[in-house]
Coordinates of C-alpha atoms in Angstrom, one line a residue:
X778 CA 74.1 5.8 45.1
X779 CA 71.8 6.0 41.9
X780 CA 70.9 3.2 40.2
X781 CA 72.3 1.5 37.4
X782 CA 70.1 3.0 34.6
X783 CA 70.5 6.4 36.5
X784 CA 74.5 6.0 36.1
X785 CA 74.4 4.8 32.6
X786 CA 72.7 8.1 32.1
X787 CA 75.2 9.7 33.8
X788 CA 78.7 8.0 31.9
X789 CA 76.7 8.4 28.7
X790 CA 75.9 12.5 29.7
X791 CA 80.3 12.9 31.1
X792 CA 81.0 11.0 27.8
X793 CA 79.3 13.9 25.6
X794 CA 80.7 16.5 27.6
X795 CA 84.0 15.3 27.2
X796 CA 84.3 15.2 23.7
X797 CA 83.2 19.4 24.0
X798 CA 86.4 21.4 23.4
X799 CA 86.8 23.9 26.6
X800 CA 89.7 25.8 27.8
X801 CA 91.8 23.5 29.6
X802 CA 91.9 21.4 26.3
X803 CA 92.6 24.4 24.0
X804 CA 95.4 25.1 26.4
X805 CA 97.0 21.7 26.3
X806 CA 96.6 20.9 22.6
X807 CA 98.3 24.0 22.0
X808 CA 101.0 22.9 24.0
X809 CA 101.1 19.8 22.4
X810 CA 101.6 21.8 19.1
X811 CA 104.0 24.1 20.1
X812 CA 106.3 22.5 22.1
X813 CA 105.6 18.2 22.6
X814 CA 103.8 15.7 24.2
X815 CA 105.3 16.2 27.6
X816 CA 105.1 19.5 28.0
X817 CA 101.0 19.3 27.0
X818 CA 100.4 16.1 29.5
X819 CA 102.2 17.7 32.0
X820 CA 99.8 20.5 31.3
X821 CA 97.0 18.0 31.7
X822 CA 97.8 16.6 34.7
X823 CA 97.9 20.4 36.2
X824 CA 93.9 20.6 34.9
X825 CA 93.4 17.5 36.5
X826 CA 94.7 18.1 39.5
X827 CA 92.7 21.4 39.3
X828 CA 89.5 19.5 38.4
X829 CA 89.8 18.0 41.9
X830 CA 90.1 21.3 43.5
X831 CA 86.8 22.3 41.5
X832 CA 85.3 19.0 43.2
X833 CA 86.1 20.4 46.6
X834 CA 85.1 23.5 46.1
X835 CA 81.4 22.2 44.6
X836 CA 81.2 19.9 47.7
X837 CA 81.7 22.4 49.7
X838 CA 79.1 25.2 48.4
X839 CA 81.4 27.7 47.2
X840 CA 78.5 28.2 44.5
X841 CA 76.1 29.3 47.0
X842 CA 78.8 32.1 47.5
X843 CA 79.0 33.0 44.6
X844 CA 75.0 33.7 44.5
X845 CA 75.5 35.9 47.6
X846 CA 78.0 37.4 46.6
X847 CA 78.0 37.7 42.9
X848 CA 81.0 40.3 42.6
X849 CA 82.9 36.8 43.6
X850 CA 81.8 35.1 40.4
X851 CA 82.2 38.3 38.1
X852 CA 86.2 38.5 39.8
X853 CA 86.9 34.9 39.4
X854 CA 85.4 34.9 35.5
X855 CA 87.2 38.4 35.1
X856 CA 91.2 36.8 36.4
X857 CA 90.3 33.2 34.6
X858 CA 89.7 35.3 31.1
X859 CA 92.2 37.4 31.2
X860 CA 94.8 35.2 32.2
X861 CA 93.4 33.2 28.9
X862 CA 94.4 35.8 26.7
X863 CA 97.3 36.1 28.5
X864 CA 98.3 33.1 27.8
X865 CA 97.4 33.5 24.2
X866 CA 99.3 36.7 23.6
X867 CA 102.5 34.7 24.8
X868 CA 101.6 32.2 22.6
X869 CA 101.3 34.3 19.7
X870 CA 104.1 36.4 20.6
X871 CA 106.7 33.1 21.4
X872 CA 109.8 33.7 23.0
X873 CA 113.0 35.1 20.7
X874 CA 115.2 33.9 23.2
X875 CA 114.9 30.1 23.2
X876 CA 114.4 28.3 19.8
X877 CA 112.3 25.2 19.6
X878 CA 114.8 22.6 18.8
X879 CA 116.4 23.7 22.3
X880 CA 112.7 23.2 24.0
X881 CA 112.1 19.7 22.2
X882 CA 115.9 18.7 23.2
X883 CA 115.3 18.7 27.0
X884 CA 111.2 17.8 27.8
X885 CA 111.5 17.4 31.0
X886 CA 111.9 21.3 31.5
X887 CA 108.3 22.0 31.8
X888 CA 107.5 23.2 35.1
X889 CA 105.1 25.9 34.3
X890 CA 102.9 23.8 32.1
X891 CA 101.7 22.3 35.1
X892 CA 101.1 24.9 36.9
X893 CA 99.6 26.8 34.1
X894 CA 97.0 23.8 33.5
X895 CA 96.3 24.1 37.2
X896 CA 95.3 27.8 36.7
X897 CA 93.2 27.7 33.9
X898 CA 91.0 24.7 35.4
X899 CA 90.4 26.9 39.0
X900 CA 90.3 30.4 37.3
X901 CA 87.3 29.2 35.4
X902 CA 84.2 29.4 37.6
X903 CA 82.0 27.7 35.3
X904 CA 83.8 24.7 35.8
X905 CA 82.4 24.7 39.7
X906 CA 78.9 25.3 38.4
X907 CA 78.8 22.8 36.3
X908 CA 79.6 20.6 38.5
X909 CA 76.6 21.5 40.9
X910 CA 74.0 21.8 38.5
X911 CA 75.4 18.3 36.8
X912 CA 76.0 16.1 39.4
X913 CA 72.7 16.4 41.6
X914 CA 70.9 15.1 39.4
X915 CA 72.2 11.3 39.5
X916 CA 72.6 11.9 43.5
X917 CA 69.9 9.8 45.4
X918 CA 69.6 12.2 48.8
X919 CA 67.6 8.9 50.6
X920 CA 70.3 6.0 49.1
X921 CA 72.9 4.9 52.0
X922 CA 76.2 6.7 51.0
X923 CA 75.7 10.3 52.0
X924 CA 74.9 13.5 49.9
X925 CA 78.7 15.1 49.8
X926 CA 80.0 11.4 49.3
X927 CA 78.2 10.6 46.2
X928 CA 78.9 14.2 45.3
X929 CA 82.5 13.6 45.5
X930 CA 82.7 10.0 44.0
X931 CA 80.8 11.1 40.9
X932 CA 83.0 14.4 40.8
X933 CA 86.0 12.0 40.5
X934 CA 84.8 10.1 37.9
X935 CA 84.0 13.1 36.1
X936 CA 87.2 14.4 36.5
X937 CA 88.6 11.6 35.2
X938 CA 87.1 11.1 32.1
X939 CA 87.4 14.5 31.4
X940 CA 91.1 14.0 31.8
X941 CA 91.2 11.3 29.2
X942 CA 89.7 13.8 26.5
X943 CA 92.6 16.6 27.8
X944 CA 95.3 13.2 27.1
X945 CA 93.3 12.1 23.7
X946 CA 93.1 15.8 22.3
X947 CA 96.9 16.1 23.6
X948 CA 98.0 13.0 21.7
X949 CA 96.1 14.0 17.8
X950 CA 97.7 17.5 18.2
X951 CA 101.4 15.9 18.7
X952 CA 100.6 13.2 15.5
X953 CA 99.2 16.5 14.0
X954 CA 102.4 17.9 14.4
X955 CA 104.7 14.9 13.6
X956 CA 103.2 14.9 10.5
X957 CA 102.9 18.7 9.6
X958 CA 105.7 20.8 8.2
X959 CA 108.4 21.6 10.5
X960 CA 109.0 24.9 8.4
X961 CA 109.5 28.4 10.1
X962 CA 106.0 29.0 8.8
X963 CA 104.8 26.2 10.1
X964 CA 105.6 27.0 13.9
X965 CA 104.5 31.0 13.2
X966 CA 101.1 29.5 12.1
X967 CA 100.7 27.3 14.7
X968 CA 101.5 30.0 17.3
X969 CA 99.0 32.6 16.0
X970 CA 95.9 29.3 15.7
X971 CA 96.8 28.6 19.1
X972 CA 97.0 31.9 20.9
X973 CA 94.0 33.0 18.9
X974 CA 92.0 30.1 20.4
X975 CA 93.1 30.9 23.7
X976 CA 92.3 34.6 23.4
X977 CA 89.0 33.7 21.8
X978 CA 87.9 31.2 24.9
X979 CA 89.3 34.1 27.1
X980 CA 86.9 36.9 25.7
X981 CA 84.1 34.2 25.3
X982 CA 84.4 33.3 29.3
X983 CA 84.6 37.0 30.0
X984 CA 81.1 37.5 28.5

């Protein structure tokens, strides 16, 4: 592995990357928001869970694909925006058939959030070329633990920590909402900042 100075470097550099706002946290603080805590950390675990699968898939070089075969990237970038914006339209447009008192009354009905989570994390290439141009550069290729280990280790931890930004962004949104008016304007407002987010990361990604 790298040494300790070299890993300090590397928590400090995860640290400030957490604390960026991406998709994944836009998604699940607008969950947060508009429905309640368990609905957005069950959204959170799904990007975690995706996270891993970005590991994987960075271990395993599916970014040198990519280079050979850019039309893969361009697809992949393409599917993750839209279904951003997709999500942000049904944000913004709510559903008329299921009020929000009924949502809040039974929280363990969330299925989709986590599936939803796991969606935006693996639809978003960029997530898998971070990781490769990140982590190599606090991998030692002559230390005793091999290449794709240290890769995956240091994947983990990143994963993780960015996790615990998804859960603290997740947590200010629902005292945000505790605290704001629980009005009929109030939820409309909340629905068009959040779906207008989402849309906005969509378009940005599909640059």
């Amino acid at each position: 592995m790298a040494s300790g100075d070299l890993l300090l470097a590397f928590f400090a550099a995860t640290l400030a990357y957490a604390v960026v706002p991406g998709p994944g946290t836009a998604y699940v603080a607008t969950q947060a928001v508009l429905r309640d805590r368990s609905a957005a950390l069950l959204g959170a675990l799904g990007l975690h869970v995706g996270g891993y699968a970005a590991v994987i898939a960075s271990a395993a070089g599916l970014s040198l694909l990519f280079e050979v075969v850019p039309v893969l990237y361009d697809v992949l970038k393409i599917v993750g925006a839209a279904y951003l914006v997709w999500l942000g339209l049904r944000t913004i447009v709510g559903s008329r058939t299921r009020r929000d008192d009924d949502v809040e009354a039974r929280p363990g009905k969330y299925p989709a959030t986590f599936a939803q989570g796991v969606l935006v994390e693996i639809l978003n290439p960029t997530t898998i070329f971070f990781y490769v141009a990140f982590l190599p550069q606090f991998i030692d290729p002559a230390g005793a633990v091999p290449v794709w280990a240290q890769f995956a280790i240091l994947g983990v931890i990143v994963n993780v920590i960015f996790s615990v930004g998804d859960v603290t962004a997740v947590l200010i949104a629902s005292m945000a909402r505790q605290r704001a008016s629980r009005s009929g304007a109030w939820q409309i407002a909340a629905r068009w900042l959040g779906g207008s987010a989402l849309i906005g990361l969509g378009l940005r990604l599909a640059d």
